[in-house]
Coordinates of C-alpha atoms in Angstrom, one line a residue:
Chain A
M1 CA 30.0 -135.7 -95.9
M2 CA 28.7 -132.6 -97.8
P3 CA 28.3 -132.3 -101.5
K4 CA 30.9 -130.5 -103.0
S5 CA 28.2 -128.5 -105.0
E6 CA 28.0 -124.7 -103.5
V7 CA 24.6 -124.3 -104.9
R8 CA 22.7 -127.4 -102.7
A9 CA 24.5 -126.6 -99.7
P10 CA 22.4 -123.1 -98.3
A11 CA 19.5 -126.4 -98.9
A12 CA 21.2 -129.5 -96.7
T13 CA 22.5 -127.5 -93.4
P14 CA 19.3 -126.6 -91.9
T15 CA 18.0 -129.7 -92.3
R16 CA 20.8 -131.7 -91.0
T17 CA 21.3 -129.1 -88.4
S18 CA 17.5 -129.3 -87.6
R19 CA 18.0 -133.2 -87.9
R20 CA 21.1 -132.8 -85.3
A21 CA 19.3 -130.0 -83.1
V22 CA 16.8 -132.5 -82.5
L23 CA 18.6 -135.2 -81.1
T24 CA 20.6 -133.2 -78.9
A25 CA 17.6 -132.1 -77.4
L26 CA 16.4 -135.6 -77.0
G27 CA 19.8 -136.4 -75.6
A28 CA 19.9 -133.2 -73.1
T29 CA 16.3 -134.5 -72.3
A30 CA 17.4 -137.9 -70.9
L31 CA 20.9 -136.8 -69.2
A32 CA 18.0 -134.5 -67.8
A33 CA 16.0 -135.8 -66.4
P34 CA 17.5 -138.0 -63.3
F35 CA 17.9 -134.4 -61.9
V36 CA 14.1 -133.5 -62.0
T37 CA 13.2 -136.3 -60.2
I38 CA 16.0 -136.5 -57.6
S39 CA 15.4 -132.5 -56.7
G40 CA 11.6 -133.5 -56.5
R41 CA 12.5 -136.4 -53.6
A42 CA 14.9 -134.4 -51.4
R43 CA 12.4 -132.3 -51.2
G44 CA 8.8 -133.4 -48.7
A45 CA 10.6 -133.9 -45.1
D46 CA 7.2 -132.6 -43.8
K47 CA 5.2 -136.2 -44.7
V48 CA 5.9 -139.5 -44.0
V49 CA 4.9 -142.7 -46.7
A50 CA 2.6 -145.2 -44.7
V51 CA 2.2 -148.6 -46.8
N52 CA -0.7 -151.1 -45.8
F53 CA -3.1 -153.6 -47.2
G54 CA -6.2 -151.1 -47.8
G55 CA -9.4 -152.0 -48.0
A56 CA -11.9 -151.6 -45.4
M57 CA -9.3 -151.2 -43.0
G58 CA -6.9 -149.1 -44.7
E59 CA -9.6 -146.7 -44.4
A60 CA -10.0 -147.1 -40.7
K61 CA -6.4 -146.3 -40.3
R62 CA -6.4 -143.0 -41.7
K63 CA -9.5 -141.6 -40.0
A64 CA -8.3 -143.9 -36.5
I65 CA -4.3 -143.1 -36.6
Y66 CA -3.2 -141.0 -39.7
D67 CA -5.7 -137.9 -38.9
P68 CA -5.2 -137.4 -35.8
F69 CA -0.9 -137.9 -36.3
T70 CA -1.8 -135.1 -39.5
R71 CA -3.7 -133.0 -36.7
D72 CA -1.0 -133.0 -33.7
T73 CA 2.3 -132.7 -35.8
G74 CA 1.3 -131.1 -39.2
I75 CA 3.4 -134.0 -40.5
E76 CA 1.0 -135.4 -43.9
V77 CA 0.4 -139.0 -44.1
V78 CA 0.9 -140.3 -47.7
A79 CA -0.9 -143.5 -47.3
V80 CA 0.4 -147.0 -49.9
P81 CA -1.0 -150.0 -50.7
G82 CA 0.8 -153.2 -51.2
P83 CA 3.5 -153.9 -48.4
D84 CA 5.7 -155.7 -50.1
L85 CA 8.6 -158.1 -48.2
A86 CA 10.6 -157.8 -50.9
K87 CA 10.2 -154.6 -52.5
I88 CA 10.8 -153.3 -48.9
R89 CA 14.5 -155.7 -49.4
A90 CA 14.7 -154.3 -52.4
Q91 CA 14.0 -150.3 -51.3
V92 CA 16.9 -150.8 -48.5
Q93 CA 19.6 -152.9 -50.6
S94 CA 19.4 -150.3 -53.4
G95 CA 20.0 -147.4 -51.0
D96 CA 16.2 -145.9 -52.4
V97 CA 14.0 -146.1 -49.6
E98 CA 10.5 -144.7 -50.2
W99 CA 8.7 -146.1 -47.7
D100 CA 9.2 -145.2 -44.0
V101 CA 6.2 -147.2 -41.9
V102 CA 4.7 -150.3 -43.5
D103 CA 2.0 -152.7 -42.1
L104 CA 3.6 -156.2 -41.8
L105 CA 2.8 -159.5 -41.9
D106 CA 3.6 -161.7 -38.4
G107 CA 5.9 -164.1 -40.5
W108 CA 7.5 -161.1 -42.3
V109 CA 8.9 -159.8 -38.8
P110 CA 11.7 -162.2 -37.9
A111 CA 12.5 -162.2 -41.9
G112 CA 13.3 -158.7 -42.1
I113 CA 15.1 -158.6 -38.7
R114 CA 17.3 -161.0 -40.3
M115 CA 17.8 -159.5 -43.3
G116 CA 18.4 -155.9 -41.7
L117 CA 15.4 -154.7 -43.1
L118 CA 13.7 -152.9 -39.9
E119 CA 15.2 -149.9 -37.5
R120 CA 15.2 -150.1 -34.5
I121 CA 12.0 -148.7 -32.5
D122 CA 12.7 -145.6 -30.3
D123 CA 11.4 -146.8 -27.0
K124 CA 12.0 -143.0 -25.8
I125 CA 9.1 -142.2 -29.0
V126 CA 7.0 -145.4 -29.3
D127 CA 5.8 -145.5 -25.9
R128 CA 4.3 -149.5 -25.3
T129 CA 2.8 -149.7 -21.4
G130 CA 0.7 -152.1 -20.9
C131 CA 0.8 -154.3 -24.3
I132 CA 0.7 -158.1 -24.5
P133 CA 4.3 -159.8 -24.3
G134 CA 3.3 -161.1 -28.4
A135 CA 3.1 -158.3 -29.9
R136 CA 6.2 -156.5 -28.4
S137 CA 8.7 -156.9 -30.8
D138 CA 12.7 -154.7 -31.0
Y139 CA 12.0 -153.9 -34.0
A140 CA 7.9 -153.8 -34.3
V141 CA 4.9 -152.0 -33.3
G142 CA 1.9 -153.9 -32.6
G143 CA -1.2 -151.9 -34.3
S144 CA -3.5 -155.1 -33.9
I145 CA -5.0 -158.6 -33.3
Y146 CA -6.6 -160.8 -35.8
A147 CA -8.1 -163.6 -35.5
G148 CA -9.0 -166.8 -37.7
G149 CA -11.2 -169.9 -37.4
I150 CA -14.1 -171.5 -38.4
A151 CA -17.2 -170.3 -40.7
Y152 CA -19.7 -171.7 -41.4
P153 CA -23.8 -171.5 -43.2
T154 CA -26.5 -171.0 -40.6
D155 CA -29.1 -171.6 -43.2
R156 CA -28.6 -174.6 -44.4
M157 CA -26.7 -178.0 -42.3
A158 CA -28.4 -179.0 -39.5
K159 CA -25.0 -179.6 -37.5
T160 CA -22.0 -177.1 -37.8
P161 CA -18.6 -177.9 -36.6
K162 CA -17.4 -175.2 -33.6
N163 CA -13.9 -176.5 -33.0
W164 CA -11.1 -177.9 -34.8
P165 CA -11.5 -181.8 -34.2
D166 CA -15.6 -181.3 -34.9
F167 CA -14.1 -180.1 -38.0
W168 CA -12.0 -183.3 -38.3
N169 CA -15.3 -185.2 -37.6
V170 CA -16.3 -186.5 -41.1
A171 CA -18.6 -188.6 -40.2
A172 CA -20.5 -186.7 -37.5
F173 CA -20.4 -183.1 -39.2
A174 CA -20.9 -184.0 -42.7
G175 CA -19.9 -181.4 -45.0
R176 CA -17.3 -179.9 -48.3
R177 CA -14.1 -178.4 -46.2
G178 CA -12.8 -175.2 -47.6
L179 CA -9.0 -174.6 -46.0
R180 CA -6.5 -172.0 -47.8
N181 CA -4.1 -173.7 -50.1
R182 CA -1.1 -172.3 -47.9
I183 CA 0.9 -174.4 -45.5
N184 CA 0.9 -171.6 -43.2
D185 CA -2.8 -171.7 -40.2
T186 CA -3.4 -175.1 -42.2
L187 CA -0.3 -177.1 -39.9
E188 CA -1.6 -175.6 -36.8
I189 CA -5.4 -176.1 -37.8
A190 CA -4.1 -180.1 -38.7
L191 CA -2.9 -180.6 -35.0
M192 CA -5.7 -178.8 -33.4
G193 CA -8.0 -181.0 -35.6
D194 CA -5.8 -184.2 -34.2
G195 CA -6.3 -183.3 -31.4
V196 CA -3.4 -181.1 -29.6
A197 CA -4.1 -178.6 -27.2
A198 CA -3.1 -174.6 -28.5
K199 CA -0.5 -174.6 -25.9
D200 CA 0.9 -177.6 -27.7
V201 CA 0.9 -176.8 -31.0
Y202 CA 4.5 -175.4 -31.3
P203 CA 7.2 -176.8 -32.4
C204 CA 4.6 -178.3 -34.9
D205 CA 4.5 -182.1 -35.2
V206 CA 4.9 -182.0 -38.6
E207 CA 4.9 -185.5 -39.8
R208 CA 1.8 -185.7 -37.4
A209 CA 0.0 -183.2 -39.3
F210 CA 0.5 -184.1 -42.8
K211 CA -1.3 -187.7 -41.2
A212 CA -4.0 -185.4 -40.1
L213 CA -4.1 -183.5 -43.7
D214 CA -4.4 -186.9 -45.2
R215 CA -7.5 -188.0 -43.3
I216 CA -8.9 -184.6 -44.6
K217 CA -8.3 -184.4 -47.7
P218 CA -10.4 -186.5 -49.5
A219 CA -13.5 -184.4 -47.5
V220 CA -11.8 -180.9 -48.7
N221 CA -13.4 -179.3 -52.2
H222 CA -11.6 -176.4 -52.0
W223 CA -8.2 -175.7 -51.5
I224 CA -8.5 -171.8 -50.9
A225 CA -6.9 -168.8 -52.8
Q226 CA -7.7 -165.5 -51.3
T227 CA -9.2 -164.4 -48.6
A228 CA -12.7 -163.3 -49.9
Q229 CA -13.2 -166.5 -51.1
T230 CA -13.6 -167.7 -47.4
V231 CA -16.6 -166.4 -46.9
S232 CA -17.9 -165.5 -50.9
L233 CA -17.3 -170.0 -51.4
I234 CA -20.2 -170.1 -48.3
Q235 CA -22.3 -167.6 -49.6
S236 CA -22.3 -169.1 -53.4
N237 CA -22.8 -172.6 -52.0
E238 CA -19.5 -174.3 -53.0
T239 CA -18.1 -175.1 -49.9
D240 CA -20.1 -175.7 -46.4
F241 CA -17.0 -174.8 -43.5
T242 CA -13.7 -173.0 -44.2
Y243 CA -11.2 -171.1 -42.7
T244 CA -12.2 -167.5 -42.5
Y245 CA -11.1 -164.5 -40.4
T246 CA -13.8 -162.7 -37.7
T247 CA -14.2 -159.1 -40.0
R248 CA -14.6 -161.5 -43.3
V249 CA -17.8 -162.7 -41.1
K250 CA -18.6 -159.6 -39.1
D251 CA -18.5 -157.9 -43.0
M252 CA -20.4 -160.8 -44.1
Q253 CA -23.6 -160.7 -41.5
A254 CA -24.1 -157.0 -41.9
A255 CA -24.9 -157.7 -45.1
N256 CA -26.7 -160.1 -44.5
V257 CA -25.5 -163.2 -45.1
Q258 CA -26.3 -166.2 -43.9
I259 CA -22.9 -167.3 -41.9
G260 CA -21.8 -168.0 -38.2
Y261 CA -18.6 -168.0 -36.5
S262 CA -17.2 -169.8 -33.6
F263 CA -14.5 -168.4 -31.7
E264 CA -13.2 -172.2 -30.1
Q265 CA -9.8 -172.5 -30.5
N266 CA -9.0 -169.5 -32.9
I267 CA -5.6 -168.7 -34.6
M268 CA -4.4 -165.1 -33.5
G269 CA -2.0 -162.8 -35.3
V270 CA -0.2 -159.6 -34.9
G271 CA -0.9 -156.5 -37.1
W272 CA 3.1 -155.4 -37.1
A273 CA 4.3 -151.7 -38.7
G274 CA 7.7 -151.5 -39.2
V275 CA 9.9 -148.6 -39.9
V276 CA 12.2 -149.3 -43.0
K277 CA 16.1 -148.8 -42.8
G278 CA 18.0 -146.3 -43.7
T279 CA 14.4 -144.5 -44.4
P280 CA 15.7 -140.4 -44.7
R281 CA 12.1 -139.2 -42.6
K282 CA 13.0 -141.9 -39.6
E283 CA 12.0 -139.6 -37.1
A284 CA 8.6 -139.2 -38.3
A285 CA 8.1 -142.2 -39.0
M286 CA 9.2 -143.0 -35.5
R287 CA 5.8 -140.4 -34.4
L288 CA 3.4 -142.2 -36.6
C289 CA 4.6 -145.9 -34.8
S290 CA 4.0 -143.8 -31.6
Y291 CA 0.6 -143.2 -32.3
I292 CA -0.2 -146.3 -33.8
A293 CA 1.6 -147.8 -30.2
K294 CA -0.9 -145.2 -28.4
P295 CA -3.8 -147.5 -26.3
E296 CA -6.9 -144.4 -27.0
L297 CA -5.9 -144.6 -31.3
Q298 CA -6.3 -148.8 -31.0
V299 CA -9.7 -148.8 -29.5
H300 CA -11.3 -146.1 -31.7
L301 CA -9.9 -148.2 -34.7
T302 CA -11.1 -151.4 -33.8
D303 CA -14.1 -149.3 -32.9
L304 CA -14.2 -148.9 -37.2
A305 CA -12.2 -152.7 -38.4
G306 CA -13.2 -154.6 -35.8
D307 CA -9.6 -155.8 -35.3
A308 CA -8.4 -156.4 -30.8
P309 CA -5.9 -153.6 -29.8
V310 CA -2.8 -154.7 -28.3
Y311 CA -3.4 -153.4 -24.3
P312 CA -6.2 -155.5 -22.9
N313 CA -6.8 -153.4 -20.5
M314 CA -8.1 -151.4 -22.9
L315 CA -11.4 -153.9 -24.3
A316 CA -13.7 -151.9 -21.5
K317 CA -13.7 -149.3 -23.5
V318 CA -14.2 -151.2 -27.2
D319 CA -17.4 -151.0 -28.4
P320 CA -19.5 -153.4 -27.1
A321 CA -21.6 -154.0 -30.6
V322 CA -17.6 -154.7 -32.1
R323 CA -16.0 -156.4 -28.6
K324 CA -18.6 -159.2 -29.4
W325 CA -16.9 -160.0 -32.4
L326 CA -13.1 -159.8 -30.5
P327 CA -10.4 -162.7 -30.0
D328 CA -10.4 -163.1 -26.1
V329 CA -6.6 -163.5 -26.0
G330 CA -6.4 -165.0 -23.3
D331 CA -8.2 -168.0 -23.6
P332 CA -5.6 -170.8 -23.2
N333 CA -7.4 -172.3 -26.1
N334 CA -6.8 -170.3 -28.5
L335 CA -2.5 -169.2 -30.2
F336 CA -0.7 -167.1 -31.2
V337 CA 1.0 -167.5 -34.6
N338 CA 4.3 -168.2 -33.9
A339 CA 7.0 -166.3 -36.4
A340 CA 9.5 -167.5 -35.5
W341 CA 9.2 -170.9 -35.1
W342 CA 8.0 -170.7 -39.4
D343 CA 10.8 -168.4 -40.2
T344 CA 13.1 -171.0 -40.7
R345 CA 11.1 -173.8 -42.4
V346 CA 8.4 -171.9 -44.5
E347 CA 9.9 -172.5 -47.6
E348 CA 10.8 -176.1 -46.9
L349 CA 7.2 -177.1 -45.6
T350 CA 5.7 -175.3 -48.1
R351 CA 7.1 -177.5 -50.9
R352 CA 6.2 -180.5 -48.9
F353 CA 2.8 -179.0 -48.5
Q354 CA 3.0 -178.0 -52.6
E355 CA 3.8 -181.5 -53.7
W356 CA 1.4 -183.4 -50.9
L357 CA -1.8 -181.1 -52.7
L358 CA -0.1 -182.7 -55.9
T359 CA -0.9 -186.3 -55.4
Chain B
M1 CA 28.8 -153.8 -104.3
A2 CA 31.8 -154.3 -101.6
Q3 CA 32.3 -151.6 -100.6
R4 CA 29.0 -148.9 -99.5
S5 CA 29.0 -145.6 -101.2
A6 CA 30.0 -142.1 -98.8
L7 CA 25.4 -142.1 -99.1
E8 CA 24.4 -145.3 -98.0
R9 CA 27.0 -144.8 -94.8
R10 CA 25.6 -141.4 -94.0
Q11 CA 22.3 -143.1 -94.7
A12 CA 23.6 -145.8 -92.5
L13 CA 24.3 -143.9 -89.5
H14 CA 20.7 -141.8 -90.1
I15 CA 19.1 -144.9 -89.2
A16 CA 21.5 -146.1 -86.4
L17 CA 20.5 -142.1 -85.2
Y18 CA 17.5 -142.6 -85.3
A19 CA 17.0 -145.7 -83.6
A20 CA 19.6 -144.8 -80.5
P21 CA 17.6 -143.7 -78.3
A22 CA 14.4 -146.8 -79.1
T23 CA 17.5 -148.7 -78.9
L24 CA 19.1 -147.4 -75.8
L25 CA 15.3 -147.5 -73.7
M26 CA 15.5 -150.9 -74.6
L27 CA 19.0 -152.2 -73.6
G28 CA 18.4 -150.2 -69.8
V29 CA 14.6 -151.3 -69.1
F30 CA 14.9 -154.8 -71.6
V31 CA 17.9 -156.6 -71.8
A32 CA 19.9 -154.9 -68.6
P33 CA 17.1 -156.4 -66.5
M34 CA 17.1 -159.9 -67.9
G35 CA 20.2 -159.9 -67.4
I36 CA 20.9 -159.3 -63.9
V37 CA 18.0 -162.3 -63.7
I38 CA 20.1 -164.6 -65.2
G39 CA 23.0 -163.5 -62.9
Q40 CA 21.2 -163.8 -60.2
S41 CA 20.2 -167.5 -60.7
L42 CA 23.6 -168.2 -60.8
T43 CA 24.6 -166.6 -57.1
S44 CA 24.0 -168.0 -54.1
E45 CA 21.6 -167.4 -51.4
H46 CA 23.6 -166.0 -48.8
A47 CA 26.2 -164.2 -50.5
A48 CA 26.5 -162.7 -54.2
T49 CA 28.9 -165.7 -55.4
F50 CA 28.8 -168.2 -58.5
S51 CA 26.7 -171.1 -57.5
F52 CA 24.4 -173.4 -59.3
N53 CA 22.7 -174.2 -56.4
A54 CA 19.3 -173.0 -57.1
F55 CA 19.7 -175.1 -60.4
T56 CA 20.2 -177.7 -58.7
R57 CA 17.8 -177.3 -56.2
I58 CA 15.5 -177.9 -58.9
A59 CA 16.7 -180.4 -60.5
S60 CA 16.6 -182.1 -56.8
D61 CA 13.1 -181.7 -56.2
P62 CA 10.6 -183.0 -57.8
L63 CA 7.8 -181.2 -57.5
F64 CA 9.1 -178.9 -59.9
L65 CA 9.4 -181.4 -62.5
R66 CA 5.6 -182.4 -61.5
I67 CA 4.8 -178.9 -61.6
G68 CA 5.8 -177.8 -65.3
V69 CA 4.8 -180.5 -66.6
T70 CA 1.4 -179.5 -65.1
T71 CA 2.0 -176.1 -66.4
L72 CA 2.9 -176.4 -69.7
E73 CA 0.0 -179.2 -70.3
I74 CA -2.5 -176.3 -68.9
T75 CA -0.9 -173.8 -71.5
L76 CA -0.9 -176.0 -74.3
L77 CA -4.6 -176.9 -73.3
A78 CA -5.7 -173.0 -72.3
T79 CA -3.7 -172.0 -76.0
G80 CA -5.6 -174.9 -78.1
F81 CA -9.1 -173.3 -76.6
A82 CA -8.4 -169.8 -77.2
L83 CA -7.2 -170.6 -80.6
L84 CA -10.7 -172.5 -81.3
L85 CA -12.7 -169.5 -79.7
A86 CA -10.5 -166.9 -81.6
Y87 CA -10.2 -167.9 -84.8
P88 CA -13.9 -167.9 -85.9
L89 CA -14.1 -164.9 -83.8
A90 CA -11.6 -163.4 -86.4
F91 CA -13.1 -164.4 -89.3
Y92 CA -16.5 -163.3 -88.5
L93 CA -14.9 -159.8 -87.7
A94 CA -12.5 -159.6 -90.9
Q95 CA -16.1 -160.1 -92.6
Q96 CA -16.8 -157.0 -91.4
P97 CA -17.4 -153.2 -92.5
P98 CA -14.5 -151.3 -91.2
R99 CA -17.1 -149.0 -88.3
R100 CA -18.7 -151.9 -87.3
R101 CA -15.9 -154.2 -86.9
A102 CA -13.8 -151.6 -84.1
L103 CA -17.6 -150.7 -82.1
L104 CA -16.9 -155.4 -82.2
M105 CA -13.5 -155.5 -81.3
V106 CA -14.6 -153.3 -78.1
L107 CA -16.9 -155.8 -77.0
V108 CA -13.8 -158.4 -77.5
L109 CA -11.7 -156.7 -75.0
V110 CA -14.3 -155.9 -72.4
P111 CA -12.8 -159.1 -70.4
F112 CA -9.7 -156.7 -70.4
W113 CA -11.5 -154.7 -67.8
T114 CA -12.4 -156.4 -65.6
S115 CA -10.3 -157.4 -62.1
V116 CA -10.0 -161.0 -61.5
L117 CA -11.4 -161.2 -58.4
V118 CA -14.9 -160.6 -59.6
K119 CA -14.1 -162.5 -63.0
S120 CA -13.5 -165.1 -60.9
F121 CA -16.9 -164.4 -58.5
A122 CA -19.4 -164.0 -61.6
F123 CA -18.2 -167.3 -63.3
T124 CA -18.9 -169.0 -59.6
V125 CA -21.9 -167.2 -60.5
I126 CA -22.6 -169.4 -64.1
L127 CA -20.7 -172.2 -63.9
G128 CA -20.6 -173.0 -60.2
H129 CA -22.1 -176.1 -58.9
S130 CA -25.6 -173.6 -58.2
G131 CA -24.8 -171.8 -61.2
F132 CA -26.6 -170.7 -64.4
V133 CA -25.1 -173.4 -66.2
N134 CA -26.2 -176.9 -63.2
T135 CA -29.3 -175.2 -62.2
A136 CA -30.5 -175.1 -66.1
L137 CA -29.0 -178.9 -66.4
A138 CA -30.9 -179.8 -63.0
W139 CA -33.9 -178.8 -64.2
L140 CA -34.0 -180.9 -67.8
G141 CA -33.1 -183.8 -64.8
L142 CA -29.8 -184.2 -66.6
P143 CA -27.5 -184.1 -64.2
T144 CA -24.7 -181.9 -62.5
I145 CA -21.0 -181.2 -64.2
K146 CA -18.1 -179.8 -62.7
L147 CA -17.1 -177.1 -64.5
L148 CA -15.5 -175.0 -61.8
F149 CA -12.3 -175.3 -60.1
N150 CA -10.9 -177.6 -61.7
R151 CA -8.8 -178.0 -65.2
V152 CA -12.0 -177.2 -66.7
G153 CA -12.4 -174.1 -65.1
V154 CA -9.1 -172.7 -65.6
V155 CA -9.3 -173.4 -69.3
I156 CA -12.3 -171.4 -69.6
G157 CA -11.4 -168.1 -67.2
M158 CA -7.6 -168.2 -69.0
S159 CA -9.3 -168.1 -71.8
H160 CA -11.2 -165.8 -71.5
Y161 CA -8.3 -163.4 -71.4
L162 CA -5.9 -164.8 -73.7
V163 CA -8.8 -164.5 -76.6
P164 CA -8.4 -161.3 -77.6
F165 CA -4.5 -161.9 -77.3
M166 CA -5.0 -163.9 -80.5
V167 CA -7.8 -161.9 -82.4
F168 CA -6.0 -159.6 -82.7
P169 CA -2.9 -161.0 -84.8
I170 CA -4.9 -163.5 -86.8
L171 CA -7.3 -160.4 -87.5
S172 CA -5.2 -158.3 -89.1
N173 CA -3.3 -161.1 -91.5
L174 CA -7.4 -162.0 -92.7
V175 CA -8.4 -158.3 -93.0
A176 CA -4.7 -157.9 -94.8
Q177 CA -5.3 -160.5 -97.3
P178 CA -6.8 -159.0 -100.7
R179 CA -10.6 -159.6 -101.1
E180 CA -9.5 -160.3 -105.3
L181 CA -8.0 -164.2 -103.7
A182 CA -11.6 -165.1 -103.2
L183 CA -13.3 -163.8 -105.4
A184 CA -10.6 -165.1 -107.6
S185 CA -11.7 -168.6 -106.4
A186 CA -14.7 -168.4 -106.9
I187 CA -14.6 -167.6 -110.2
L188 CA -12.7 -170.8 -111.0
G189 CA -15.4 -172.9 -109.3
A190 CA -14.1 -173.6 -105.5
G191 CA -17.1 -173.2 -103.1
Q192 CA -17.0 -171.2 -99.6
W193 CA -15.6 -174.4 -97.6
R194 CA -12.9 -175.0 -100.1
I195 CA -11.9 -171.4 -100.5
F196 CA -11.8 -171.1 -97.3
C197 CA -9.2 -174.3 -96.4
R198 CA -7.0 -173.9 -99.8
V199 CA -6.9 -170.0 -99.9
T200 CA -7.7 -168.5 -96.6
L201 CA -6.4 -170.7 -94.4
P202 CA -3.4 -171.8 -95.7
L203 CA -2.9 -167.7 -95.8
S204 CA -3.8 -166.5 -92.5
L205 CA -1.4 -169.4 -90.8
P206 CA 1.8 -166.8 -90.2
G207 CA -1.1 -164.6 -88.3
V208 CA -2.3 -167.9 -86.3
M209 CA 2.0 -168.7 -85.6
A210 CA 1.7 -165.5 -83.9
G211 CA -1.7 -165.1 -81.8
V212 CA -0.6 -168.4 -80.9
L213 CA 3.1 -167.9 -79.5
L214 CA 2.3 -164.8 -77.8
V215 CA -0.5 -166.8 -76.4
M216 CA 1.5 -169.4 -75.2
I217 CA 4.1 -166.7 -73.8
L218 CA 1.4 -165.1 -71.6
S219 CA 0.4 -168.6 -70.6
L220 CA 3.7 -169.9 -68.9
G221 CA 3.5 -166.8 -66.4
F222 CA -0.4 -167.2 -65.6
Y223 CA -1.1 -167.9 -62.1
V224 CA -3.6 -166.1 -60.4
V225 CA -6.4 -167.2 -62.8
P226 CA -5.9 -171.0 -62.3
A227 CA -5.7 -170.5 -58.7
L228 CA -8.8 -168.6 -58.3
L229 CA -10.6 -170.8 -60.6
G230 CA -8.8 -174.2 -60.5
G231 CA -8.6 -177.2 -58.0
R232 CA -5.4 -178.3 -56.1
Q233 CA -3.7 -180.6 -59.3
D234 CA -3.6 -177.2 -61.5
M235 CA -0.9 -175.5 -59.8
M236 CA 1.3 -173.2 -62.2
L237 CA 5.5 -172.9 -61.7
A238 CA 4.5 -168.8 -61.6
N239 CA 2.6 -169.0 -58.3
L240 CA 6.4 -170.8 -57.5
V241 CA 8.3 -167.9 -58.1
D242 CA 5.5 -165.6 -56.7
F243 CA 6.4 -167.6 -53.6
Y244 CA 9.9 -168.0 -53.8
A245 CA 10.2 -163.9 -54.8
R246 CA 7.6 -162.0 -52.5
E247 CA 7.3 -164.6 -49.8
A248 CA 10.8 -167.4 -49.3
I249 CA 12.7 -164.0 -50.3
D250 CA 15.1 -166.5 -51.8
W251 CA 15.8 -164.9 -55.4
P252 CA 17.9 -167.1 -56.8
M253 CA 15.8 -169.1 -57.1
A254 CA 13.1 -167.3 -58.3
S255 CA 15.6 -166.6 -61.0
A256 CA 16.2 -169.6 -61.9
L257 CA 12.2 -170.6 -62.4
S258 CA 11.9 -167.8 -64.1
V259 CA 15.2 -168.4 -66.7
L260 CA 13.7 -171.8 -66.9
L261 CA 10.0 -170.4 -67.4
M262 CA 11.9 -168.3 -70.8
A263 CA 13.5 -170.7 -71.8
A264 CA 10.3 -172.9 -72.7
A265 CA 8.9 -169.7 -74.5
A266 CA 12.3 -169.3 -76.5
I267 CA 11.7 -173.7 -77.7
A268 CA 8.1 -173.0 -78.0
A269 CA 9.2 -170.0 -80.7
V270 CA 11.9 -172.4 -82.2
C271 CA 9.2 -175.1 -82.4
L272 CA 6.3 -172.8 -84.2
S273 CA 9.0 -171.7 -86.5
F274 CA 9.1 -175.4 -87.8
I275 CA 4.8 -175.3 -88.5
P276 CA 4.5 -173.8 -92.3
G277 CA 4.1 -170.6 -91.4
G278 CA 5.9 -169.9 -88.3
S279 CA 9.0 -169.2 -89.7
A280 CA 8.2 -165.1 -89.7
L281 CA 8.2 -165.4 -85.3
L282 CA 12.2 -165.9 -86.2
G283 CA 12.5 -163.0 -88.2
G284 CA 12.6 -165.2 -91.7
E285 CA 10.4 -164.9 -94.9
E286 CA 6.8 -165.5 -95.0
R287 CA 6.4 -169.5 -96.5

């Protein structure tokens, strides 16, 4: 390929070599990069990655759970936002597990067990004596209990509904309603609005629920996409009665917004934590789970964040100012979300609900 | 020449070597994942076997067709509205001296730097039931109009995000047009409006088509803004992709819906290439 001319050769050779050298160097870098990152991951046995939903609860967990853990064991807790069941599945399937302890929504626990994404909780390390049965799973640890119910403005409506039959009674309790734009919780709410007692909600009579939803549909002016809107829409006078969570209303009242909450017929759920299957830091993860399950630490978390501990005998130790925001777990009119019932039905019911919303 | 000379072969080899790192990157980061998604749409949910199951389920439930139609409607509306807003904006920017234009471009880009939840609250303050617009209307004795949490709100919210994408291609086209053309037309007796209709606008069509395609492809994938600012009739297909990928964990279904969205975007590109000015979109010569 080189010109035969001897005069030109010395000038041509350095250019060709240097260009080739650059490309070779780039290729070598590209090959070396994976080895650089792999050796980085092999280190870090003295840390554990905890994934939570962030926000005020995430900060509360840092203070109440992660810091005591690091103090006692010396293992650093790296908090990462954005728990996502799909991401857990992708990590487990590819064999490249980066997350150790992940906060899980109620519906993710049966799904995670079914797909083989969670490690069995080691009862020798994690002590859960005294926790309510609904917050104990073989593959996840109950970290807190949250509650959802009716929120209403306190400054502009004469009559506000405090339970679901009242919410459904548009004639007596005039006002615009806001429900979530998903079928989870909405199905249970519809049954309670139709007069079903909390203990009879599961297994859900889906036809009855959809008939009840048909009746309330004209009065619902918002099918709310994000939780933050469930209180902000009341505040900005876009709607009147919504389904929201205790902590949202508590924070709004702390900011002097005129909003109230009803503790009647609440839907409660558990804030779970699970260990991702195949994590290289399994023992450290189990130890962190044991701290998540510690009653005294859960009480401290409650004081900071406002969700209840899973140990009913610890309620007396909670700060009185926060205790009035905790749901009554023993109240027969409150119900716990039945994640097992939903696990096999969520896809079909979601499609049916979306179709119902469009008509 | 039928045969390439040694020199041309060497040059071709050097070009290939230079392009190799970028090509490998694109293959690994773009083509391979797309192939995996397409392959995933053709597997069954529980085993790794070939199956049309996902597409059959989509075809058998009218919900997907209805939401697909809504997605197209909203995409076309948002694209049209963004074009209406962006063209005059780009025209004005093209006339500015370069430094002032750069400053004004920063203002055009500001919508990118706000979070979508914050934007939703801000729009509620302006367009909501008790917002600026409706309060002003009530003060003037006029009836209030519902500008938010319906199709109007969705189009306004999406355009707010899409206008910068539409402005850039049109602006770069307008700026590249030689000033002498407008001067020559004026010398020949054309008024401002005529210059615009007969010279500037036709020449800017390739930029317009590029902007329209870009905005359409982006709109097809929107779902957060319509969920926050729309009503119950404003459900987008991407909403379902998110549901199947992250909640139902049914990846074949999510992949199948994504493949349909990709096909819609490809069809849009082909259709646009038939409009004057659009042939550049598929790599053809400009006009």
